[in-house]
Short mmCIF file of C-alpha atoms in Angstrom, two decimals:
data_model
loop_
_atom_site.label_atom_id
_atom_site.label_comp_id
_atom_site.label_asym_id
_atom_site.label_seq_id
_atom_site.Cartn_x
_atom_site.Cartn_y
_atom_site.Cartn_z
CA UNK G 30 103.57 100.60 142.25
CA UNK G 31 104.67 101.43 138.89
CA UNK G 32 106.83 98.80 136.97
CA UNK G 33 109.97 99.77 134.54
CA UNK G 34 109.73 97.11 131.13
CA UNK G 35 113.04 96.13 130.27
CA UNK G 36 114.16 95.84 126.73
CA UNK G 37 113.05 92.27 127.15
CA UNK G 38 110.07 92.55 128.19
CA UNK G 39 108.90 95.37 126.04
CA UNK G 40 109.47 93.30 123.33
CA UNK G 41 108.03 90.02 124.77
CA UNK G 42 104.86 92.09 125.35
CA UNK G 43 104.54 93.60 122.50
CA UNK G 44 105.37 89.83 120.67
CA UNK G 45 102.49 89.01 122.99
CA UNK G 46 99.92 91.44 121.82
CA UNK G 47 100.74 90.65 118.16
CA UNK G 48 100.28 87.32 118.75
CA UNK G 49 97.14 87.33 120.35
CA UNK G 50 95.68 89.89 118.24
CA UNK G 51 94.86 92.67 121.06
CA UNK G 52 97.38 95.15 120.35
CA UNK G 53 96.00 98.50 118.29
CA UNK G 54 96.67 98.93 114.79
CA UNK G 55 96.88 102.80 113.60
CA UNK G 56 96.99 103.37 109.81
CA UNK G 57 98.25 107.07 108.79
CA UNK G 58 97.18 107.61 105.24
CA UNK G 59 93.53 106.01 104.59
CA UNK G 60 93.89 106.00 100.54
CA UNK G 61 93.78 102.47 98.55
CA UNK G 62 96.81 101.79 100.70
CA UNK G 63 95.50 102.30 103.96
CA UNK G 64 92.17 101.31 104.01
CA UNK G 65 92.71 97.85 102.09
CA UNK G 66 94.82 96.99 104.67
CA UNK G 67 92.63 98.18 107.68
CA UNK G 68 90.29 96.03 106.37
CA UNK G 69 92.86 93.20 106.70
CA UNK G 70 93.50 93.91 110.05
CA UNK G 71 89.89 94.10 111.37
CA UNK G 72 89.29 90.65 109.44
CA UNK G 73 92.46 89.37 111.29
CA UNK G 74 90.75 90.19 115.09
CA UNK G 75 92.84 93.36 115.71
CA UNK G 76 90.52 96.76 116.64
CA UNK G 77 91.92 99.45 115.08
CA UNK G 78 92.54 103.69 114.67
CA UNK G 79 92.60 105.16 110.83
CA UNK G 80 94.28 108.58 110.61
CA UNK G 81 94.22 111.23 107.67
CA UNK G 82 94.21 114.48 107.47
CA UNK G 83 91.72 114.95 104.72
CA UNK G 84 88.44 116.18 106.56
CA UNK G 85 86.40 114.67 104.32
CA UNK G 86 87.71 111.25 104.11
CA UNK G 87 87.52 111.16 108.31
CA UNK G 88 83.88 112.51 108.14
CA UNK G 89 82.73 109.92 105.57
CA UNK G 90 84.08 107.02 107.27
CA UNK G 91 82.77 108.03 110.28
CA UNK G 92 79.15 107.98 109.01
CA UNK G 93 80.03 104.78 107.44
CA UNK G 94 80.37 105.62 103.88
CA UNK G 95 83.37 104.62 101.46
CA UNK G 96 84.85 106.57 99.08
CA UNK G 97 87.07 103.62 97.78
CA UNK G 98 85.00 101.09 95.08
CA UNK G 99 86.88 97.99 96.41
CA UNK G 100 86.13 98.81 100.14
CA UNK G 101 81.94 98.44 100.51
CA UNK G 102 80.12 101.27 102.34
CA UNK G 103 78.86 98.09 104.32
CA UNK G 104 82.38 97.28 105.47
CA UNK G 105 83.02 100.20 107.20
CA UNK G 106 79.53 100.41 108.89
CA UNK G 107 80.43 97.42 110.17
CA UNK G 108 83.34 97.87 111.69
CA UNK G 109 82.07 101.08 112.96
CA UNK G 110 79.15 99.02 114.63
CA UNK G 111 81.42 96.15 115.97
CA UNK G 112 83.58 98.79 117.43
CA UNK G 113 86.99 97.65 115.62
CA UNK G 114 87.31 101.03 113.96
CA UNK G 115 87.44 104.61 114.57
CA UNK G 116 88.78 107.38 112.32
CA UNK G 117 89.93 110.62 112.98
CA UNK G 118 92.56 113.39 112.40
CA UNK G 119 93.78 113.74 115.93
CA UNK G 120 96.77 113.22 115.90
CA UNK G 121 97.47 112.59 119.78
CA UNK G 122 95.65 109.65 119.18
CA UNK G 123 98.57 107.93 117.65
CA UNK G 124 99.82 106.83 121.31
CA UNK G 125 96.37 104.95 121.77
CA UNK G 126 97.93 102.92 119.12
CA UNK G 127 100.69 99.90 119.56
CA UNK G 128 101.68 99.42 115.85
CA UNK G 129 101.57 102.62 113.30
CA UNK G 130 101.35 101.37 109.99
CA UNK G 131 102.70 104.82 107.83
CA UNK G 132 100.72 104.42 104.24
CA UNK G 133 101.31 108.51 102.88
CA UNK G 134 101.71 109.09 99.20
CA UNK G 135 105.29 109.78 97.69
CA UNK G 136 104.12 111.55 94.73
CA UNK G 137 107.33 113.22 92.45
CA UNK G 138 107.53 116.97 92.94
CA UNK G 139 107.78 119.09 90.04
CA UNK G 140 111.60 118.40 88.96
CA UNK G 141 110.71 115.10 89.43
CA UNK G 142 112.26 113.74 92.59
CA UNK G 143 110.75 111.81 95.47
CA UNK G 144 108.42 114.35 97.81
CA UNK G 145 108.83 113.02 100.76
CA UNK G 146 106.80 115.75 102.75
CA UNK G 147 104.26 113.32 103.80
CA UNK G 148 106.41 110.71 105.32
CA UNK G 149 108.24 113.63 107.58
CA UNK G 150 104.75 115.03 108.34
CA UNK G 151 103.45 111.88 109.78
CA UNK G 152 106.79 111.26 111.33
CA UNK G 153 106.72 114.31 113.22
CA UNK G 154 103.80 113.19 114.12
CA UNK G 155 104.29 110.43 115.98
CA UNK G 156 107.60 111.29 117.04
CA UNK G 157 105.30 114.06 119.09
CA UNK G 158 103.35 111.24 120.72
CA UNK G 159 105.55 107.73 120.44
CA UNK G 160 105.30 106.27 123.45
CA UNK G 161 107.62 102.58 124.65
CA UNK G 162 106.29 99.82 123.81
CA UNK G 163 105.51 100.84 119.76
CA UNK G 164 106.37 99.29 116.63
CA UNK G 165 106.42 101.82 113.73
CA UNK G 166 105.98 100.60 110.09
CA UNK G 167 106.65 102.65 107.03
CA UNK G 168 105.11 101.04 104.02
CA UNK G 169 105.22 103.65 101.59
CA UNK G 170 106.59 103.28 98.29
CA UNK G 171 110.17 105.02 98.70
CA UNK G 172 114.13 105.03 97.70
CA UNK G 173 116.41 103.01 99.48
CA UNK G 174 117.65 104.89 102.95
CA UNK G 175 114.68 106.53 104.08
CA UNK G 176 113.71 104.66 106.63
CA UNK G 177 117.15 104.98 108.08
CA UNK G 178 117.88 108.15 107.31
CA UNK G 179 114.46 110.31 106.88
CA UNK G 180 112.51 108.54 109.34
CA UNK G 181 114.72 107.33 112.01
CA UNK G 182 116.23 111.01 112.83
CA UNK G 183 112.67 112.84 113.13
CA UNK G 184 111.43 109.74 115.83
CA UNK G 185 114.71 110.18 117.64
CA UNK G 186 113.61 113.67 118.61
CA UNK G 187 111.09 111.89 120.88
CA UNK G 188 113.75 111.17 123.16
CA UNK G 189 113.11 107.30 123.05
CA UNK G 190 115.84 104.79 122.62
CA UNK G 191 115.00 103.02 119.50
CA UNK G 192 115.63 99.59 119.70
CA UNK G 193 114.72 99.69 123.22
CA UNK G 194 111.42 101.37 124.09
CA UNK G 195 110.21 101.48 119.61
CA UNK G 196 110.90 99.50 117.34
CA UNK G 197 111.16 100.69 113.35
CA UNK G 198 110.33 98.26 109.94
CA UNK G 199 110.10 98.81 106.52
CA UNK G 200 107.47 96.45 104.34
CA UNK G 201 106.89 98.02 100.71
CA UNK G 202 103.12 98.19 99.48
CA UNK G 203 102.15 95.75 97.07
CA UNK G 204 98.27 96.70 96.78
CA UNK G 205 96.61 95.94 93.18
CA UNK G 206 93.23 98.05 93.64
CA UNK G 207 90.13 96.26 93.02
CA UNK G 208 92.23 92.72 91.92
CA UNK G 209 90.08 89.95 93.32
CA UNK G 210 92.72 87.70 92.63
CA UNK G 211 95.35 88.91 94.80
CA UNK G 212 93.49 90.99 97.49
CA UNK G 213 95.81 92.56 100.12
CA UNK G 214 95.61 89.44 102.37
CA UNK G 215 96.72 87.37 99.27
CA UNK G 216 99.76 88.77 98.62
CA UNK G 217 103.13 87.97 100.55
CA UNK G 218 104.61 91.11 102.34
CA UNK G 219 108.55 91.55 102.68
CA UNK G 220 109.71 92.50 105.83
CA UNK G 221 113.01 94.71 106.77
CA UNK G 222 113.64 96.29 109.91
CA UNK G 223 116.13 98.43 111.46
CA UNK G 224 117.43 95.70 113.89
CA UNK G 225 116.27 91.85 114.06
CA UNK G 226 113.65 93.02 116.81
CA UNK G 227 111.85 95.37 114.58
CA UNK G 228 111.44 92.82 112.09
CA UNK G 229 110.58 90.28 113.60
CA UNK G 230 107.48 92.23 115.47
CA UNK G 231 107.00 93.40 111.77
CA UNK G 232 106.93 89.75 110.64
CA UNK G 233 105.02 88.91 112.83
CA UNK G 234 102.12 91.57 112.72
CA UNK G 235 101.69 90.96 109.01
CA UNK G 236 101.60 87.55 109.36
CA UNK G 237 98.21 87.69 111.17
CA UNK G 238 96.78 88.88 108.17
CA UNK G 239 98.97 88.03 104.87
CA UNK G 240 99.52 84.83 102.85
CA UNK G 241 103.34 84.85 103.60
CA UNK G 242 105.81 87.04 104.85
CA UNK G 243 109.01 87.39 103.45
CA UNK G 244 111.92 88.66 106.16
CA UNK G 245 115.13 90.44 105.07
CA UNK G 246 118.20 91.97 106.40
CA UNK G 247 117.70 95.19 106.40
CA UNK G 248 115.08 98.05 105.81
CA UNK G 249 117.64 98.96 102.46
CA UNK G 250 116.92 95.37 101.11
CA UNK G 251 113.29 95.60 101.66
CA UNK G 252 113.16 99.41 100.30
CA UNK G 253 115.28 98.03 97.40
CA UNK G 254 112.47 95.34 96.52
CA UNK G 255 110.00 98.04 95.70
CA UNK G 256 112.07 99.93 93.27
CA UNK G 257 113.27 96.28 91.68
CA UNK G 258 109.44 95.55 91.30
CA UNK G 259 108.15 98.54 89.89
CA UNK G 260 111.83 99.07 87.64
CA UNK G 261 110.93 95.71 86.14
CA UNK G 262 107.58 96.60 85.42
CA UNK G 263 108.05 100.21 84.10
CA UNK G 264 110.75 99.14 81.69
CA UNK G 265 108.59 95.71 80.26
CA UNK G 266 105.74 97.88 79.40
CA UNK G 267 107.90 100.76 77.97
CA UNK G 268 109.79 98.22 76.01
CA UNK G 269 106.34 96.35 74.67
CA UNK G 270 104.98 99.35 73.45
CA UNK G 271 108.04 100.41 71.62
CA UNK G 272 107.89 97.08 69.95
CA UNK G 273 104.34 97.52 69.24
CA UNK G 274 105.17 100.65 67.16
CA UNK G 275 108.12 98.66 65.44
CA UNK G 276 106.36 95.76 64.66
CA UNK G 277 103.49 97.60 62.89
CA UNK G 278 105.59 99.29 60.98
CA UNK G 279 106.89 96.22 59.49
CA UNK G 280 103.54 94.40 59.20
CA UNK G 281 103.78 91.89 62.48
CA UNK G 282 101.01 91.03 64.97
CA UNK G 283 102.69 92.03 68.09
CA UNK G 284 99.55 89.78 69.96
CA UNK G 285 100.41 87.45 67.68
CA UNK G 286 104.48 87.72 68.30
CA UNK G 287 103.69 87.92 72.24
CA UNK G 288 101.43 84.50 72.20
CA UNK G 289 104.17 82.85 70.31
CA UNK G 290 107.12 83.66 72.86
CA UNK G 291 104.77 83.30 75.98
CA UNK G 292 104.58 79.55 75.42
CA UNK G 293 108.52 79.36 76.09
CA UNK G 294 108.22 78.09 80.02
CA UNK G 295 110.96 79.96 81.47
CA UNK G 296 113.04 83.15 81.03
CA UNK G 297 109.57 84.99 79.89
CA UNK G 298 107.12 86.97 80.95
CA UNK G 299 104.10 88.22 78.76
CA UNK G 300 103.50 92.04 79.08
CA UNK G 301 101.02 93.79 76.53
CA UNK G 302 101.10 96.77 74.49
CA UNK G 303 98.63 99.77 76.70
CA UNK G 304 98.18 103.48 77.20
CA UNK G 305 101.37 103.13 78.87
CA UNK G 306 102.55 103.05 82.93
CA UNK G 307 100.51 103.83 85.32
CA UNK G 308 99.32 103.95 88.97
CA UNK G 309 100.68 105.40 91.88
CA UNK G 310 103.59 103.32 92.26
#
């Protein structure tokens, strides 16, 4: 005899999954992103499903061989041989999963502005195969809105009442590749979701496997956080350099200037003159 989940206990179930570690944790996008945080998860207890649609990443993983420096060859034979991993390209496998994790790359397109091709790929994706009962997590770095407004409308088409039978978050990337300081389990995530539901199933899924989580209002705030961080960063490190140029110009040690001002104990933070910004995002 076939049971209908209310709201209720769709939620409670999933809660329960979380909690206890057996739900399945699908990560779309198996870059320096994804595959970090796969590693995370399979640390955590959870078995998991990698998706990409780069042939040769899926083939390599599946013979147990890593293609990212940070992430041992030896890891992924292992989790390969412990059965807590499997990676593949088909998609229809997404419904095997009960959280998708979206990690795709938001490059800038040739005039400069956000591609967001890859986000309404994978969308489209699961909107094809969401199933109730699923939490879906966009973690890519993007503007404020696209959660709501990009993401939301392309997993409506699957006919499912969100809310209700799926549940949507937004939690911004913070991966430093290769830092052995602040590994992806180190750092605190922030949390936003599209109702308090979704982010609290969000909160709660990352905070199997993170240091801290940090829940906002909305997916906007959490979306906002992103651009804040990387804003901050891009303009310190423009501004350093430009100083750098200045200050040689007029005979100053800018290392000199910069170890001078970093002993002040507040209001400060050191940045250093470089080759410039980099990284993804």
């Amino acid at each position: 005899m076939s049971i209908t989940l209310t709201h209720t206990d769709i939620v409670h179930e999933l809660h329960e999954k979380i909690t206890l570690q057996t739900a399945q944790v699908g990560v779309v996008g198996l870059g320096y992103v994804g595959l970090p945080l796969l590693n995370a998860f399979i640390n955590a207890g959870f078995n998991t499903i990698g998706f990409d649609v780069d042939p040769n990443k899926i083939s390599q993983l599946q013979s147990g061989s890593s293609y990212i420096k940070h992430i041992p060859s030896e890891w992924i034979s292992r989790w390969l041989r412990d059965e807590r991993f499997s990676a593949t390209s088909d998609m229809s496998r997404l419904r095997e999963a009960d959280v998708v994790i979206i990690c795709v790359p938001t490059p800038l397109n040739e005039s400069r502005d956000p591609d967001l091709s890859y986000i309404e790929s994978t969308a489209r994706s699961i909107s094809e195969h969401l199933r109730p009962g699923q939490l879906v997590v966009l973690e890519s770095t993007t503007y404020p809105g696209t959660t709501r407004d990009v993401l939301l409308p392309i997993l409506s088409k699957s006919g499912l009442t969100l809310g209700k039978d799926y549940f949507v978050a937004y939690s911004p990337e913070r991966e430093d590749p290769g830092n052995v300081d602040f590994s992806t389990t180190r750092i605190p995530k922030v949390v936003g979701g599209v109702d308090v539901a979704s982010r609290d199933l969000a909160a709660s899924l990352y905070g199997n496997v993170v240091v801290d989580t940090v829940p906002v209002s909305s997916c906007e705030v959490a979306e906002a956080c992103k651009i804040l961080e990387n804003t901050y960063r891009s303009v310190n490190i423009a501004m350093v350099n430009e100083l750098k140029v200045l200050f040689t110009k007029i005979g100053i040690d800018i290392w000199e200037v910069i170890d001078a001002a970093k002993t002040k104990p507040f209001g400060y933070q050191a940045f250093y003159p470089g080759p410039g910004l980099g990284g993804h995002c």
